[in-house]
Coordinates of C-alpha atoms and ligand atoms in Angstrom, one line a residue:
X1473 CA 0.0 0.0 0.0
X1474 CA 1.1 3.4 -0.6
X1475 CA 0.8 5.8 2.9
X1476 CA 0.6 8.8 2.6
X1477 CA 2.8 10.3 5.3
X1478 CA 4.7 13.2 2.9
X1479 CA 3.5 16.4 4.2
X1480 CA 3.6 20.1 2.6
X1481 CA 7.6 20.7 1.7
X1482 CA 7.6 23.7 3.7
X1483 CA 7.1 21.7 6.9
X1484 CA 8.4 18.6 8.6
X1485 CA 8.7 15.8 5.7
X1486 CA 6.2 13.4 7.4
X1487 CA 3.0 14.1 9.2
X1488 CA 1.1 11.4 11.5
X1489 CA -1.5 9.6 9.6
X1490 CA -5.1 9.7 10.4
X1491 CA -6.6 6.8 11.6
X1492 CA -8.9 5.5 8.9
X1493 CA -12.0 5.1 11.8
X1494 CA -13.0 7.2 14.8
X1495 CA -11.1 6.6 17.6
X1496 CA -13.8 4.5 19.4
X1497 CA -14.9 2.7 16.4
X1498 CA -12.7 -0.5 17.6
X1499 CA -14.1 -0.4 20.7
X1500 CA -14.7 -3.0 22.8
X1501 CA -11.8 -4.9 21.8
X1502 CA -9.5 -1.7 21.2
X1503 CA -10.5 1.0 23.7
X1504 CA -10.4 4.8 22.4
X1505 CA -8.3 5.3 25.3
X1506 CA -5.6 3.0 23.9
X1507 CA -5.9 4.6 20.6
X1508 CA -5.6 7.6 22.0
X1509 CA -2.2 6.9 23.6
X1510 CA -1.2 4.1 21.0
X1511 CA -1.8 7.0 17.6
X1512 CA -1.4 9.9 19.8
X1513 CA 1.2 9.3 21.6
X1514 CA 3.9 6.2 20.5
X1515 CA 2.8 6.6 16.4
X1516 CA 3.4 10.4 17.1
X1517 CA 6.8 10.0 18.7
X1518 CA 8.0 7.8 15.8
X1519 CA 6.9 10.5 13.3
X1520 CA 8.3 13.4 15.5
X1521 CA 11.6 11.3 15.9
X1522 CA 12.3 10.6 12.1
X1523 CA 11.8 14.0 11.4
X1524 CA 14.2 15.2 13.7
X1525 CA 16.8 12.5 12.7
X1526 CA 16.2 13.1 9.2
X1527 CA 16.6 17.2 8.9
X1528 CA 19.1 19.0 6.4
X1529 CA 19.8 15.2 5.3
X1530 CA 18.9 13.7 1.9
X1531 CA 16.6 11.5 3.6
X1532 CA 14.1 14.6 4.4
X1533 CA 13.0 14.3 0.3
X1534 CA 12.7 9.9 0.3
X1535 CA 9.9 7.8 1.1
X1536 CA 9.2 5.9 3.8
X1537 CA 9.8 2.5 2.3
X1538 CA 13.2 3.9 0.4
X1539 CA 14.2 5.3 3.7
X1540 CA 13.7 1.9 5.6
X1541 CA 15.5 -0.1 2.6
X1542 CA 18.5 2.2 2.8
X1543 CA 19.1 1.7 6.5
X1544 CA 17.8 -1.7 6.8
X1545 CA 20.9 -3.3 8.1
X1546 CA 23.2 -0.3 8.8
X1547 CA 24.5 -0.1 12.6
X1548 CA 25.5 3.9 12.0
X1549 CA 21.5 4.6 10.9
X1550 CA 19.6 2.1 13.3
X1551 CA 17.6 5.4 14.6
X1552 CA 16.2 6.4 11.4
X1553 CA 15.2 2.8 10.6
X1554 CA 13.7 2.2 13.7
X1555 CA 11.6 5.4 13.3
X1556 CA 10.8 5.0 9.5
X1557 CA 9.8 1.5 9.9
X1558 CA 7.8 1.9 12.8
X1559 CA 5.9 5.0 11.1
X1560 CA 5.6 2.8 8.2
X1561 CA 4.4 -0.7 10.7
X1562 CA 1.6 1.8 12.8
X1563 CA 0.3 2.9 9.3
X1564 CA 0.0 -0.2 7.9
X1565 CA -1.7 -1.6 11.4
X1566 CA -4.4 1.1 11.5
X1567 CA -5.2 0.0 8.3
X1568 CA -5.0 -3.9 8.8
X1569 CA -7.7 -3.4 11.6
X1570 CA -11.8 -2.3 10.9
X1571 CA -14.9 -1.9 12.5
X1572 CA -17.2 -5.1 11.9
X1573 CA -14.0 -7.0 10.6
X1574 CA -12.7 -10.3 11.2
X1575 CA -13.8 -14.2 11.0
X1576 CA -12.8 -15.6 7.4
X1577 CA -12.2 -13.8 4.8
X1578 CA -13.4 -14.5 0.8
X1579 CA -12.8 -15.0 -2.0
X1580 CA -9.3 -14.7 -4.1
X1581 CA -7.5 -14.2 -0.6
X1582 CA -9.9 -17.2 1.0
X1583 CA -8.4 -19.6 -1.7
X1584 CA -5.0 -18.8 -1.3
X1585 CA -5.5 -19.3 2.7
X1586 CA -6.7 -22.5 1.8
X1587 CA -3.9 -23.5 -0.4
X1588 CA -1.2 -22.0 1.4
X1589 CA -2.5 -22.9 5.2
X1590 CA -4.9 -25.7 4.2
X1591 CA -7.6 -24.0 5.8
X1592 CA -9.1 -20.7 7.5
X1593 CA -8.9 -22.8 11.0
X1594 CA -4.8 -23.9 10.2
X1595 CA -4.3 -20.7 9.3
X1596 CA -5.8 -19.2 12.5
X1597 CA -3.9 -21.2 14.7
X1598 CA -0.6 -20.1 12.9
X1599 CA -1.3 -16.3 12.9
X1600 CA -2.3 -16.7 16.7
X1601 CA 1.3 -18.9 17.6
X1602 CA 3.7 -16.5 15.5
X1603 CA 1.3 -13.4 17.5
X1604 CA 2.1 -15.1 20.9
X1605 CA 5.6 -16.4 20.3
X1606 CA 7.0 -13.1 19.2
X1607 CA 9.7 -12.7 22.5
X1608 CA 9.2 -9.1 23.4
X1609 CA 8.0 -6.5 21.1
X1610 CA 7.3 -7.0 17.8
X1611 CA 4.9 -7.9 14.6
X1612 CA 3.1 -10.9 13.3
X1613 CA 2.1 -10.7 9.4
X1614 CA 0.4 -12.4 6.7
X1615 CA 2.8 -11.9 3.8
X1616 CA 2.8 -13.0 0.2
X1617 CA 6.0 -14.4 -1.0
X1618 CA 5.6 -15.2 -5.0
X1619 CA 2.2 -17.1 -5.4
X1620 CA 2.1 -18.6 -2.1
X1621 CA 1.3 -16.5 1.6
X1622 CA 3.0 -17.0 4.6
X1623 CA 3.0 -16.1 8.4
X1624 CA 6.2 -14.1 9.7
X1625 CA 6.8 -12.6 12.6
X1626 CA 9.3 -9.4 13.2
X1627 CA 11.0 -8.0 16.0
X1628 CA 10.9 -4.8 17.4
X1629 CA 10.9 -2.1 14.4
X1630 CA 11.5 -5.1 11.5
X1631 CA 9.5 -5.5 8.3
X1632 CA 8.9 -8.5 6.2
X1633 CA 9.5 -6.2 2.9
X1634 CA 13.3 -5.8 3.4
X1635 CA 13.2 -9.3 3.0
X1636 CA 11.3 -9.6 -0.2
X1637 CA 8.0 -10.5 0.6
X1638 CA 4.7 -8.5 0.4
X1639 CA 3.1 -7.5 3.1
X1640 CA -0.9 -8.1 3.6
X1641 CA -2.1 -7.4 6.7
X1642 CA -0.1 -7.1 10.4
X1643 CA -1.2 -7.4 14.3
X1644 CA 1.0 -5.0 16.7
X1645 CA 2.6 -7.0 19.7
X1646 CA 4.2 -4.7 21.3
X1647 CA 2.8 -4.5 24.5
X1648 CA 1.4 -0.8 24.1
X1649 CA -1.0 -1.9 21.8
X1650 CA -2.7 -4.1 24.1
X1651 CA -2.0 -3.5 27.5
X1652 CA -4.5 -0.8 28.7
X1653 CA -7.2 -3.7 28.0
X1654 CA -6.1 -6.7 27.7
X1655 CA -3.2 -6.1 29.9
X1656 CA -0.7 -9.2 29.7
X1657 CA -3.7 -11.1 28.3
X1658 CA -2.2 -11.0 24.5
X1659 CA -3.9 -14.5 23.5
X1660 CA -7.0 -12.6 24.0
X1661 CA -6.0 -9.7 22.6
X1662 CA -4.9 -11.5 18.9
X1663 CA -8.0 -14.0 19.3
X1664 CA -10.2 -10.5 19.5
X1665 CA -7.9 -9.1 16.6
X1666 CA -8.6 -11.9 14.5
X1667 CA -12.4 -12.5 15.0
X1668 CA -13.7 -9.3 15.1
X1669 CA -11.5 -6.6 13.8
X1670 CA -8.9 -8.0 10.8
X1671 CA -9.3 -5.9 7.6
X1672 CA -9.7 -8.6 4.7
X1673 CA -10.5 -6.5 2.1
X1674 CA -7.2 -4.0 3.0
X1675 CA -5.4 -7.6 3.3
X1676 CA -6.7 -8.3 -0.3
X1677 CA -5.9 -5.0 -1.9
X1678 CA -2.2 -5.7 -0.9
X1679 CA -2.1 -9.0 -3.1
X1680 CA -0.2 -8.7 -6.6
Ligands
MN1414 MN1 2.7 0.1 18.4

Protein backbone atom coordinates (compact mmCIF):
# COMPACT_ATOMS: atom_id res chain seq x y z
CA UNK A 1 0.00 0.00 0.00
CA UNK A 2 1.08 3.38 -0.60
CA UNK A 3 0.75 5.79 2.88
CA UNK A 4 0.56 8.84 2.57
CA UNK A 5 2.78 10.33 5.28
CA UNK A 6 4.73 13.21 2.86
CA UNK A 7 3.51 16.36 4.20
CA UNK A 8 3.58 20.11 2.64
CA UNK A 9 7.60 20.68 1.67
CA UNK A 10 7.56 23.70 3.68
CA UNK A 11 7.08 21.68 6.88
CA UNK A 12 8.41 18.56 8.60
CA UNK A 13 8.70 15.84 5.65
CA UNK A 14 6.25 13.41 7.42
CA UNK A 15 3.04 14.07 9.21
CA UNK A 16 1.05 11.44 11.49
CA UNK A 17 -1.46 9.64 9.56
CA UNK A 18 -5.12 9.67 10.41
CA UNK A 19 -6.57 6.84 11.59
CA UNK A 20 -8.89 5.46 8.92
CA UNK A 21 -12.04 5.08 11.83
CA UNK A 22 -13.01 7.16 14.76
CA UNK A 23 -11.12 6.55 17.58
CA UNK A 24 -13.79 4.51 19.41
CA UNK A 25 -14.88 2.68 16.41
CA UNK A 26 -12.71 -0.51 17.57
CA UNK A 27 -14.13 -0.44 20.75
CA UNK A 28 -14.71 -2.99 22.78
CA UNK A 29 -11.79 -4.92 21.78
CA UNK A 30 -9.51 -1.71 21.23
CA UNK A 31 -10.49 1.02 23.66
CA UNK A 32 -10.37 4.81 22.45
CA UNK A 33 -8.30 5.28 25.26
CA UNK A 34 -5.57 3.01 23.91
CA UNK A 35 -5.92 4.56 20.61
CA UNK A 36 -5.55 7.61 22.04
CA UNK A 37 -2.18 6.87 23.60
CA UNK A 38 -1.25 4.05 20.98
CA UNK A 39 -1.79 6.99 17.63
CA UNK A 40 -1.43 9.87 19.83
CA UNK A 41 1.25 9.25 21.62
CA UNK A 42 3.88 6.15 20.45
CA UNK A 43 2.76 6.60 16.40
CA UNK A 44 3.41 10.43 17.08
CA UNK A 45 6.76 10.01 18.70
CA UNK A 46 7.98 7.84 15.80
CA UNK A 47 6.88 10.46 13.31
CA UNK A 48 8.31 13.42 15.51
CA UNK A 49 11.65 11.33 15.94
CA UNK A 50 12.34 10.61 12.12
CA UNK A 51 11.81 13.95 11.41
CA UNK A 52 14.22 15.24 13.72
CA UNK A 53 16.80 12.51 12.67
CA UNK A 54 16.20 13.08 9.23
CA UNK A 55 16.61 17.21 8.86
CA UNK A 56 19.06 18.96 6.42
CA UNK A 57 19.83 15.22 5.32
CA UNK A 58 18.87 13.71 1.94
CA UNK A 59 16.56 11.51 3.62
CA UNK A 60 14.07 14.59 4.41
CA UNK A 61 12.95 14.29 0.26
CA UNK A 62 12.70 9.94 0.31
CA UNK A 63 9.93 7.82 1.08
CA UNK A 64 9.21 5.93 3.83
CA UNK A 65 9.75 2.47 2.30
CA UNK A 66 13.21 3.93 0.38
CA UNK A 67 14.16 5.32 3.65
CA UNK A 68 13.68 1.93 5.57
CA UNK A 69 15.50 -0.14 2.62
CA UNK A 70 18.51 2.16 2.84
CA UNK A 71 19.14 1.69 6.45
CA UNK A 72 17.83 -1.65 6.82
CA UNK A 73 20.89 -3.30 8.09
CA UNK A 74 23.20 -0.34 8.77
CA UNK A 75 24.46 -0.05 12.60
CA UNK A 76 25.50 3.89 11.96
CA UNK A 77 21.49 4.64 10.86
CA UNK A 78 19.60 2.13 13.31
CA UNK A 79 17.64 5.40 14.55
CA UNK A 80 16.25 6.40 11.40
CA UNK A 81 15.24 2.84 10.63
CA UNK A 82 13.73 2.24 13.72
CA UNK A 83 11.56 5.39 13.32
CA UNK A 84 10.84 4.96 9.52
CA UNK A 85 9.77 1.52 9.91
CA UNK A 86 7.79 1.94 12.79
CA UNK A 87 5.86 5.00 11.13
CA UNK A 88 5.63 2.82 8.20
CA UNK A 89 4.41 -0.68 10.74
CA UNK A 90 1.63 1.81 12.85
CA UNK A 91 0.27 2.93 9.27
CA UNK A 92 0.03 -0.23 7.93
CA UNK A 93 -1.69 -1.61 11.38
CA UNK A 94 -4.44 1.08 11.49
CA UNK A 95 -5.19 0.04 8.31
CA UNK A 96 -5.04 -3.87 8.82
CA UNK A 97 -7.68 -3.43 11.59
CA UNK A 98 -11.76 -2.30 10.89
CA UNK A 99 -14.88 -1.92 12.50
CA UNK A 100 -17.17 -5.09 11.92
CA UNK A 101 -14.03 -7.01 10.63
CA UNK A 102 -12.74 -10.28 11.21
CA UNK A 103 -13.78 -14.25 11.04
CA UNK A 104 -12.85 -15.57 7.35
CA UNK A 105 -12.25 -13.78 4.82
CA UNK A 106 -13.45 -14.47 0.79
CA UNK A 107 -12.79 -15.00 -2.05
CA UNK A 108 -9.30 -14.67 -4.05
CA UNK A 109 -7.50 -14.22 -0.55
CA UNK A 110 -9.85 -17.22 1.02
CA UNK A 111 -8.44 -19.59 -1.67
CA UNK A 112 -4.97 -18.83 -1.32
CA UNK A 113 -5.47 -19.35 2.68
CA UNK A 114 -6.73 -22.50 1.83
CA UNK A 115 -3.86 -23.54 -0.43
CA UNK A 116 -1.19 -21.98 1.42
CA UNK A 117 -2.47 -22.91 5.17
CA UNK A 118 -4.90 -25.73 4.24
CA UNK A 119 -7.64 -23.99 5.76
CA UNK A 120 -9.06 -20.72 7.54
CA UNK A 121 -8.93 -22.79 10.96
CA UNK A 122 -4.76 -23.88 10.23
CA UNK A 123 -4.35 -20.72 9.28
CA UNK A 124 -5.76 -19.23 12.47
CA UNK A 125 -3.92 -21.24 14.73
CA UNK A 126 -0.65 -20.15 12.95
CA UNK A 127 -1.29 -16.35 12.95
CA UNK A 128 -2.26 -16.70 16.73
CA UNK A 129 1.29 -18.95 17.62
CA UNK A 130 3.71 -16.46 15.49
CA UNK A 131 1.29 -13.36 17.49
CA UNK A 132 2.12 -15.09 20.89
CA UNK A 133 5.59 -16.38 20.34
CA UNK A 134 7.02 -13.11 19.19
CA UNK A 135 9.71 -12.74 22.53
CA UNK A 136 9.24 -9.15 23.39
CA UNK A 137 7.99 -6.45 21.07
CA UNK A 138 7.32 -7.03 17.80
CA UNK A 139 4.95 -7.89 14.63
CA UNK A 140 3.15 -10.89 13.32
CA UNK A 141 2.06 -10.73 9.45
CA UNK A 142 0.42 -12.45 6.72
CA UNK A 143 2.81 -11.85 3.82
CA UNK A 144 2.76 -12.96 0.21
CA UNK A 145 5.95 -14.43 -1.03
CA UNK A 146 5.59 -15.23 -4.96
CA UNK A 147 2.23 -17.09 -5.41
CA UNK A 148 2.15 -18.56 -2.10
CA UNK A 149 1.35 -16.55 1.57
CA UNK A 150 3.05 -17.05 4.62
CA UNK A 151 2.97 -16.12 8.36
CA UNK A 152 6.19 -14.12 9.73
CA UNK A 153 6.80 -12.65 12.59
CA UNK A 154 9.29 -9.37 13.18
CA UNK A 155 11.01 -7.99 15.98
CA UNK A 156 10.88 -4.80 17.40
CA UNK A 157 10.86 -2.10 14.38
CA UNK A 158 11.46 -5.06 11.45
CA UNK A 159 9.53 -5.47 8.29
CA UNK A 160 8.95 -8.49 6.18
CA UNK A 161 9.48 -6.16 2.94
CA UNK A 162 13.30 -5.76 3.44
CA UNK A 163 13.18 -9.33 3.04
CA UNK A 164 11.28 -9.58 -0.23
CA UNK A 165 8.05 -10.48 0.57
CA UNK A 166 4.71 -8.46 0.44
CA UNK A 167 3.14 -7.47 3.12
CA UNK A 168 -0.91 -8.14 3.60
CA UNK A 169 -2.12 -7.39 6.70
CA UNK A 170 -0.05 -7.13 10.42
CA UNK A 171 -1.19 -7.37 14.28
CA UNK A 172 1.04 -4.95 16.69
CA UNK A 173 2.58 -6.97 19.74
CA UNK A 174 4.21 -4.74 21.26
CA UNK A 175 2.80 -4.50 24.52
CA UNK A 176 1.36 -0.78 24.13
CA UNK A 177 -1.05 -1.90 21.82
CA UNK A 178 -2.70 -4.15 24.14
CA UNK A 179 -1.97 -3.55 27.48
CA UNK A 180 -4.46 -0.76 28.70
CA UNK A 181 -7.25 -3.70 27.96
CA UNK A 182 -6.06 -6.66 27.66
CA UNK A 183 -3.20 -6.11 29.88
CA UNK A 184 -0.66 -9.23 29.72
CA UNK A 185 -3.69 -11.15 28.27
CA UNK A 186 -2.19 -10.98 24.46
CA UNK A 187 -3.91 -14.47 23.54
CA UNK A 188 -7.00 -12.63 24.02
CA UNK A 189 -5.95 -9.70 22.56
CA UNK A 190 -4.90 -11.47 18.93
CA UNK A 191 -7.95 -14.01 19.32
CA UNK A 192 -10.22 -10.46 19.55
CA UNK A 193 -7.90 -9.06 16.56
CA UNK A 194 -8.59 -11.95 14.51
CA UNK A 195 -12.43 -12.50 15.04
CA UNK A 196 -13.68 -9.34 15.15
CA UNK A 197 -11.55 -6.63 13.81
CA UNK A 198 -8.92 -8.02 10.78
CA UNK A 199 -9.30 -5.94 7.65
CA UNK A 200 -9.71 -8.62 4.75
CA UNK A 201 -10.54 -6.50 2.11
CA UNK A 202 -7.17 -4.01 2.98
CA UNK A 203 -5.35 -7.64 3.31
CA UNK A 204 -6.70 -8.30 -0.31
CA UNK A 205 -5.87 -4.98 -1.91
CA UNK A 206 -2.25 -5.71 -0.91
CA UNK A 207 -2.08 -9.04 -3.10
CA UNK A 208 -0.18 -8.74 -6.62
MN1 LIG B 1 2.66 0.06 18.38
Amino acid sequence: MSISTKADQTKAPFSLPQLPYAKDALQPVITANTLEFHHGKHHNSYVVNLNKLVENTDFAHQSLEAIIRATHGKTDKVGIFNNAAQVWNHSFYWHSMKPGGGGKPSGTLAQKIDAAFGSYEKFREAFVTAATSQFGSGWAWLVQDGATLKIVKTGNAEVPFTAGVTPLLTIDVWEHAYYLDFQNRRPDYVNAYLDKLANWDFAASNLH
